[in-house]
GROMACS .gro file of C-alpha atoms in nm:
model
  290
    1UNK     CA    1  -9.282  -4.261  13.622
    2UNK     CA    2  -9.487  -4.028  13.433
    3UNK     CA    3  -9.333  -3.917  13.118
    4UNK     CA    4  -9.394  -3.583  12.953
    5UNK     CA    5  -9.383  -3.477  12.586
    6UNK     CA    6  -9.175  -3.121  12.533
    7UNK     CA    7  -9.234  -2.986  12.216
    8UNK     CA    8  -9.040  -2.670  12.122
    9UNK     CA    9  -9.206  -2.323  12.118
   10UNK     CA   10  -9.118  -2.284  11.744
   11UNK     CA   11  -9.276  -2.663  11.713
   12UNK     CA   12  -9.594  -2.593  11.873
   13UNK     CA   13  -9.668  -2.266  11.668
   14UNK     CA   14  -9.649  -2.503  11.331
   15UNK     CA   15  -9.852  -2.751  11.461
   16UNK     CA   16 -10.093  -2.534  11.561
   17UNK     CA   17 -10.095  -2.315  11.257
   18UNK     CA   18 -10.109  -2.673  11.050
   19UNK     CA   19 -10.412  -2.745  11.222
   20UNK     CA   20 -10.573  -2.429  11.135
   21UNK     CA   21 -10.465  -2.452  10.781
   22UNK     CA   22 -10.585  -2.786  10.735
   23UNK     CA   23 -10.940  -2.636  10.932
   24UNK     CA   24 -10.956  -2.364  10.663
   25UNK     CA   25 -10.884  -2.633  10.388
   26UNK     CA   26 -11.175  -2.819  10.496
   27UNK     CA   27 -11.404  -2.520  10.522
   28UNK     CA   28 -11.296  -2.386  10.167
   29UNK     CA   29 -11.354  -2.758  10.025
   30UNK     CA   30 -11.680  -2.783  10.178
   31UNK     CA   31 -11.759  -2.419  10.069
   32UNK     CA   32 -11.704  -2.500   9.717
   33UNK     CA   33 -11.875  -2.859   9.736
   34UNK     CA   34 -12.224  -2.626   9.879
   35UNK     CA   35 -12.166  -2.386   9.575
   36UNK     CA   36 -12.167  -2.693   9.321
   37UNK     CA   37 -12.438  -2.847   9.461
   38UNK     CA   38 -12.635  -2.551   9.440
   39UNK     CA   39 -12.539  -2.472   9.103
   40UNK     CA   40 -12.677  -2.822   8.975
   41UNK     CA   41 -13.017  -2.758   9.171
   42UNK     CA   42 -12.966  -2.430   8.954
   43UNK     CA   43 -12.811  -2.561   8.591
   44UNK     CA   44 -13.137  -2.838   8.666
   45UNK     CA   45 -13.444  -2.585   8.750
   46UNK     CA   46 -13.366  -2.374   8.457
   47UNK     CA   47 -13.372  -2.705   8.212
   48UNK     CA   48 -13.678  -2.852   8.339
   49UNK     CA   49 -13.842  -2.453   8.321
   50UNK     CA   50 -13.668  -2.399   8.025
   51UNK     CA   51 -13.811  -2.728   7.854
   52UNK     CA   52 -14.184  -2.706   8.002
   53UNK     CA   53 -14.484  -2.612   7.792
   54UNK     CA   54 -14.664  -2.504   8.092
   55UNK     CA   55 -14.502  -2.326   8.344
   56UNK     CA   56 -14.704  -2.231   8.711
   57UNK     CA   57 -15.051  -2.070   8.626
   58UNK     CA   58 -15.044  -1.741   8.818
   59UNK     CA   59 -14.706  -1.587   8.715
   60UNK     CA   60 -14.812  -1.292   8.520
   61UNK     CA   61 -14.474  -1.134   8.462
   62UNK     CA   62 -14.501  -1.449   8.202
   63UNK     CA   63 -14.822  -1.572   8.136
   64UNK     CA   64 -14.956  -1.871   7.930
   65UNK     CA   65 -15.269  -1.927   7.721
   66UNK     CA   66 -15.410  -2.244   7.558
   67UNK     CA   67 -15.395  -2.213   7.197
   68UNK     CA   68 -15.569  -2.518   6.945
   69UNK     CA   69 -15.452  -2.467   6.615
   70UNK     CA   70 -15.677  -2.286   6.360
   71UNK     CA   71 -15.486  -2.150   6.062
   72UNK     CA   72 -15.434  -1.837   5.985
   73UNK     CA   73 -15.508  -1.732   6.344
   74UNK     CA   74 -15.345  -1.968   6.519
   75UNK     CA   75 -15.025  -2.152   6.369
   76UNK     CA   76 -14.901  -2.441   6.549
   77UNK     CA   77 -14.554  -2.503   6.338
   78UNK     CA   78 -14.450  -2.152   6.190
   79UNK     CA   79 -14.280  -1.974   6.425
   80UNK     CA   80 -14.232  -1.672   6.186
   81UNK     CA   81 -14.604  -1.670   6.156
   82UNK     CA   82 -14.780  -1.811   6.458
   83UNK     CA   83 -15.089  -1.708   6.328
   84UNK     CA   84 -15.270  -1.293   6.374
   85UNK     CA   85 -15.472  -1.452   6.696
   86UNK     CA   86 -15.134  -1.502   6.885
   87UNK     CA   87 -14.973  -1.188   6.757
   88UNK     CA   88 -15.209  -0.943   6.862
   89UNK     CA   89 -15.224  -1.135   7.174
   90UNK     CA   90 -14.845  -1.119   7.258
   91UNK     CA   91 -14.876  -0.714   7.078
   92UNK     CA   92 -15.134  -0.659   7.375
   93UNK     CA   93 -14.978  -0.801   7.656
   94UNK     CA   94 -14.612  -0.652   7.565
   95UNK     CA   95 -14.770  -0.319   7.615
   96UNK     CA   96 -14.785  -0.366   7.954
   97UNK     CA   97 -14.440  -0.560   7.989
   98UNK     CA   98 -14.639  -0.860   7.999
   99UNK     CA   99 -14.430  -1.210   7.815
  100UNK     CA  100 -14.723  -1.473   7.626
  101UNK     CA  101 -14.618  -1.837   7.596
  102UNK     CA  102 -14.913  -1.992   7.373
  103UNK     CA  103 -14.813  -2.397   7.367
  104UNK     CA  104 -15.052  -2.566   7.116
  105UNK     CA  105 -15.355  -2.833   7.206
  106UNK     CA  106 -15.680  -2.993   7.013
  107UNK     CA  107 -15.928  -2.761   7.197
  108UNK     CA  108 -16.076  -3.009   7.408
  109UNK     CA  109 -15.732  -3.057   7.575
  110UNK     CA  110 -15.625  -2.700   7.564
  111UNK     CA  111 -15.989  -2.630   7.702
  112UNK     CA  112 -15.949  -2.858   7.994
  113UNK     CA  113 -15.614  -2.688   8.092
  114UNK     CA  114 -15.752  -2.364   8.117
  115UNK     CA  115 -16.090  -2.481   8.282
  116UNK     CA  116 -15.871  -2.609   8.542
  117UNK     CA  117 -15.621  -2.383   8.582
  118UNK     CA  118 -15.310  -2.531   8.445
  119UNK     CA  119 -15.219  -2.254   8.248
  120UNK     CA  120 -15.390  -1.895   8.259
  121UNK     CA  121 -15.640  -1.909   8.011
  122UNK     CA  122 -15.741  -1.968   7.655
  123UNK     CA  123 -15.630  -1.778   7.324
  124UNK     CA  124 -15.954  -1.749   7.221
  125UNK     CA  125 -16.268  -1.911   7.239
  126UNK     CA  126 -16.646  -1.767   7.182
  127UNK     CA  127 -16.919  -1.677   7.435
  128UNK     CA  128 -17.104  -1.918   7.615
  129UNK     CA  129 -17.332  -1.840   7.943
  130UNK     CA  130 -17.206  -2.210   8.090
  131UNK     CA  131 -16.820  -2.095   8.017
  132UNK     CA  132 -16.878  -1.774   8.273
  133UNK     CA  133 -16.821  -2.008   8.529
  134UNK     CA  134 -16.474  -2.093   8.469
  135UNK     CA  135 -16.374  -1.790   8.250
  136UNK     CA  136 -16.372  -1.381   8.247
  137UNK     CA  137 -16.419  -1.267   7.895
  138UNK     CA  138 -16.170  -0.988   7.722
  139UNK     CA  139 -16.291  -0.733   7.491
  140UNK     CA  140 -16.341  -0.866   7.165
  141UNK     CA  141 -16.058  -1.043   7.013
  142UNK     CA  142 -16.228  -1.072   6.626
  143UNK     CA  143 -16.447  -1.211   6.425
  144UNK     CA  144 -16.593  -1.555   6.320
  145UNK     CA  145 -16.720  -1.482   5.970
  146UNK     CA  146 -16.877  -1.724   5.734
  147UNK     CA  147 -16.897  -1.660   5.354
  148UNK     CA  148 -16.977  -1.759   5.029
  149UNK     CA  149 -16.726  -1.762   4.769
  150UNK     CA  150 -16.815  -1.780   4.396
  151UNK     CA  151 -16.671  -1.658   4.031
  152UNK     CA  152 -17.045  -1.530   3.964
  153UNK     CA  153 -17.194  -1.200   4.011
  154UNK     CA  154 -17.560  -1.380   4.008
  155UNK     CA  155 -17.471  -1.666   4.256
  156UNK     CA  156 -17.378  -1.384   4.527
  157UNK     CA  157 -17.670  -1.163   4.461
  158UNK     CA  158 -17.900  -1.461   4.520
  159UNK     CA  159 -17.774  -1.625   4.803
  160UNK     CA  160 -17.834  -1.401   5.160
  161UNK     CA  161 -17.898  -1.747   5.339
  162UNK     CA  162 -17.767  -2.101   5.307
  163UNK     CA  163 -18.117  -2.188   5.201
  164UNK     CA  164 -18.080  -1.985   4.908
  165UNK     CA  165 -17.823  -2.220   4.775
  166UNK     CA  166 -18.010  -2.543   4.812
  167UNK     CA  167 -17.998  -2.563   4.431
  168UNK     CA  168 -17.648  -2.480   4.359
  169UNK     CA  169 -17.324  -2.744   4.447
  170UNK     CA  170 -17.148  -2.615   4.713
  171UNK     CA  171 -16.759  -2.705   4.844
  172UNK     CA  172 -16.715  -2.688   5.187
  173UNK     CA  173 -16.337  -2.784   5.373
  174UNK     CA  174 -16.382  -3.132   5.505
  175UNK     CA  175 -16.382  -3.122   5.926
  176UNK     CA  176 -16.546  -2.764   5.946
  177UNK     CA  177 -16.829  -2.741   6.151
  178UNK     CA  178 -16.988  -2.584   5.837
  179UNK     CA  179 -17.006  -2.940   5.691
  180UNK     CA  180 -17.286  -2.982   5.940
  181UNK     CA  181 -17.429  -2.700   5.913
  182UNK     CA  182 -17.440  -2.704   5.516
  183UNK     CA  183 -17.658  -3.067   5.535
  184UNK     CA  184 -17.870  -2.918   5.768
  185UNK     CA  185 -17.953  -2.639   5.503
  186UNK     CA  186 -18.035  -2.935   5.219
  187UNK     CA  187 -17.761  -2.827   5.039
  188UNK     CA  188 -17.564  -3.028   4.786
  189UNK     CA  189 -17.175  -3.029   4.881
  190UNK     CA  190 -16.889  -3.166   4.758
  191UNK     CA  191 -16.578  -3.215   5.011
  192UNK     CA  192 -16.237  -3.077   4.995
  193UNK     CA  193 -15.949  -3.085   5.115
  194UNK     CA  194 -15.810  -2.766   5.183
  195UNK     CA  195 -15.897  -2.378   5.094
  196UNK     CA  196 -15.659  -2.428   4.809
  197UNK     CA  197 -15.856  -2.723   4.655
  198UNK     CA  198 -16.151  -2.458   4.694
  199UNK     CA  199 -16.010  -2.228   4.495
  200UNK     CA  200 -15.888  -2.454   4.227
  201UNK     CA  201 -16.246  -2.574   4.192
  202UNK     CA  202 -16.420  -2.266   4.195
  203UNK     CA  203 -16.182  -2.175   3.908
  204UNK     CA  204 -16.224  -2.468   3.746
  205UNK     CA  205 -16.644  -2.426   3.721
  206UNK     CA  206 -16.678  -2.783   3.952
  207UNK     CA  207 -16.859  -2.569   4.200
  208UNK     CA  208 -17.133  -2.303   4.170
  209UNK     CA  209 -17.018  -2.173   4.553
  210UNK     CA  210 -16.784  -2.237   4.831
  211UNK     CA  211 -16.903  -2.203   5.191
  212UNK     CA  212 -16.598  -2.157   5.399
  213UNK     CA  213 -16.483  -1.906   5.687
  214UNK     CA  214 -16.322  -1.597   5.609
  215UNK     CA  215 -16.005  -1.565   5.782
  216UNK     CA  216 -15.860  -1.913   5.600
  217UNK     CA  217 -16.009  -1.819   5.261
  218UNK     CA  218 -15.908  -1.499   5.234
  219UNK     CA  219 -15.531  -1.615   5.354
  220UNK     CA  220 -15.504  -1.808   5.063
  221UNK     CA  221 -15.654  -1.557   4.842
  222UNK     CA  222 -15.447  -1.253   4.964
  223UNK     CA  223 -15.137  -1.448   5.068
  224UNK     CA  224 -15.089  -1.775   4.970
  225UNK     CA  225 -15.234  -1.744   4.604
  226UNK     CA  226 -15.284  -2.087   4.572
  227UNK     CA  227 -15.068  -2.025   4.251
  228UNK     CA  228 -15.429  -2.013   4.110
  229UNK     CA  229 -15.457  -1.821   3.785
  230UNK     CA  230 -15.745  -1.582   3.757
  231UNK     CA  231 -15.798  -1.561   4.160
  232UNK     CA  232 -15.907  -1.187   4.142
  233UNK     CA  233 -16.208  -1.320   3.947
  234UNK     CA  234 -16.355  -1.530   4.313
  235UNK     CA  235 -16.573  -1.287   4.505
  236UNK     CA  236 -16.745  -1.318   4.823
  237UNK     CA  237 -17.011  -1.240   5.054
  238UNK     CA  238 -17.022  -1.255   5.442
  239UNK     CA  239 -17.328  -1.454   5.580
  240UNK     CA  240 -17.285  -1.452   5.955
  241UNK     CA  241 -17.021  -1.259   6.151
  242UNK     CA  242 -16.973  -1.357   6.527
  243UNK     CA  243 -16.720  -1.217   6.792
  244UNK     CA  244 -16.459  -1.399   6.962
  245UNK     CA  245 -16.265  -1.269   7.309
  246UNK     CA  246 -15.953  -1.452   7.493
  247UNK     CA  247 -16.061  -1.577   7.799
  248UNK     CA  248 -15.875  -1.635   8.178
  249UNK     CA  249 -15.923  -1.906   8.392
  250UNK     CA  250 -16.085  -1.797   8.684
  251UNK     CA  251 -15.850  -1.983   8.869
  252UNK     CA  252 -15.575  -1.803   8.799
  253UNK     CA  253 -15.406  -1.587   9.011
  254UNK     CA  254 -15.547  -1.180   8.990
  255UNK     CA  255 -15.728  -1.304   8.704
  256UNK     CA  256 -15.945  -0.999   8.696
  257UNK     CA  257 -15.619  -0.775   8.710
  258UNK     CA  258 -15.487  -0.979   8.407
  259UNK     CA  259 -15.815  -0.924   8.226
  260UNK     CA  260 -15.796  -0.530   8.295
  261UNK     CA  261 -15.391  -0.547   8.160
  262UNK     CA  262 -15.565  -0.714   7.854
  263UNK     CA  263 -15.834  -0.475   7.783
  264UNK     CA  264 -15.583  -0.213   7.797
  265UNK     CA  265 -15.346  -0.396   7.593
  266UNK     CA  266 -15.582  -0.487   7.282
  267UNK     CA  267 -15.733  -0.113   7.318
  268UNK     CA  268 -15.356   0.013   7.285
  269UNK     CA  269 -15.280  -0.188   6.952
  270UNK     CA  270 -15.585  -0.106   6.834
  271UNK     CA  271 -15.516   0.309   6.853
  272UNK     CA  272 -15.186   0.278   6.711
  273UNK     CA  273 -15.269   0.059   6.436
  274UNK     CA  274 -15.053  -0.231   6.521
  275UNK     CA  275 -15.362  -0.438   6.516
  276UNK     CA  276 -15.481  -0.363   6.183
  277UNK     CA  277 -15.101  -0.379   6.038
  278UNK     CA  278 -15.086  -0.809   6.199
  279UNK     CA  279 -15.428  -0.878   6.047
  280UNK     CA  280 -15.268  -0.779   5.694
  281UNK     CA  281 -14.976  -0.977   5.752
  282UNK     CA  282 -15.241  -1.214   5.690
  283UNK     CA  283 -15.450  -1.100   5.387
  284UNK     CA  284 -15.701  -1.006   5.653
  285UNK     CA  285 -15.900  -0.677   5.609
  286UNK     CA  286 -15.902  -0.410   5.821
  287UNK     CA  287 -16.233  -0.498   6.068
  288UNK     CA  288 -16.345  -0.170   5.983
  289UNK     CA  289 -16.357  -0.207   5.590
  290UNK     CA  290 -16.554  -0.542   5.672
   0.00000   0.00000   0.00000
């Protein structure tokens, strides 16, 4: 005998409005288990962007250049004064709504990034045919310049090339290039430590002359003050004087687009004086009083 369920009318409604309650339960549950999901891939994106040095080359709504430290135009651990190199930099690009990241490297590294294209480019570096390969060159940047310091009128006068000084003792800043460049000139050095340590021994008559470059020299001199007595008495003349440019990475997306933005950029500052007003931030004169 075949038996057959009855359910009530009233009965069969609730079940079947159960069923689609506990259907819309599901749906909501796995609705809001999609949404947290998603909001961890989020939360965990923005970390990992938020906490890399080098984000994807090619973005240039943000942009990132190589930068090796080189006090005062490039300051690795002052973030107040990241040196006049990266200032005029970011000046330039925020003209044209452009955001700089500059993450620190020893140039080789920071040169090997660039060169292949894991970030956009260098902060600086100087011309080189060989480096046209892997880089478009900006309009000038600044200025390499190489002096002679001394606390005598007669030392200056007589020395227009390093030669001159072969018989005068000389301090040069231990791990400049200039060390090398000194020997090669017969000269007589003596080693320090720092710009300050210059100063102190110019003061102190231990040195006829100090070869050093310009930019860190005359930061101490103008800014720092070495807490030097007598500083206005060291004087200076400027041996060589070589431009610099920032330079993009080929490989980097619309790299000749980013070059043009730039250009435009460092020409902007420039007019407006902005570029002039960062330099003295850092004791540096005006390029065109130079």
């Amino acid at each position: 005998m075949r038996i057959a369920a009855y359910f009530p009318k009233n009965l069969r409604h609730r079940i079947t409005d159960c069923a689609t309650g506990k259907d819309r339960l599901k749906n909501w549950i796995n609705a809001v288990i999609a949404l947290f999901a998603v909001t961890l891939i989020s939360i965990s994106t923005i970390a990992s962007a938020q906490n890399t040095l080098i984000p994807p080359a090619g973005n240039h709504e943000t942009i990132t250049l190589a930068c090796n430290p080189f006090p005062p135009a490039k300051i690795a651990d002052k973030a107040t004064e990241p040196g006049y190199d990266v200032e005029i930099l970011r000046a330039a690009f925020a003209t044209r709504n452009i955001t700089l990241l500059t993450p620190f490297y020893p140039w080789k590294r920071a040169y090997f990034l660039a060169r292949t294209g894991q970030v956009d480019g260098l902060c600086s570096c100087s011309y080189l045919p060989e480096r046209e390969a892997d880089f478009l060159f900006s309009d000038i940047l600044g200025h390499v310049r190489v002096a002679i310091y001394s606390t005598r009128d007669e030392v200056l006068g007589s020395v227009e090339t390093l030669a001159d000084a072969r018989d005068m003792t000389v301090g040069v800043v231990n791990g400049y290039n200039l060390e090398t460049t000194a020997r090669k000139a017969g000269l007589d050095i003596i080693m320090a430590n720092s710009e300050t340590t210059l100063v102190n021994l110019l003061l102190s008559k231990r040195l006829d002359a100090a070869l050093s470059f310009r930019a860190p020299m005359d930061y101490v001199l103008n800014v720092g003050k070495s807490g030097a007595t007598d500083i206005d008495k060291i004087k200076s003349k400027i041996l060589s004087n070589d431009p610099y440019y920032s330079c993009i990475s080929r490989t980097t997306e619309h790299a000749s687009l980013l070059l043009a933005q730039l250009n435009v950029g460092l020409s902007t500052i420039r007019k407006n004086g902005l570029y002039d007003k960062i330099l003295a931030k850092y004791g540096i004169l005006s390029e065109a009083s130079q």
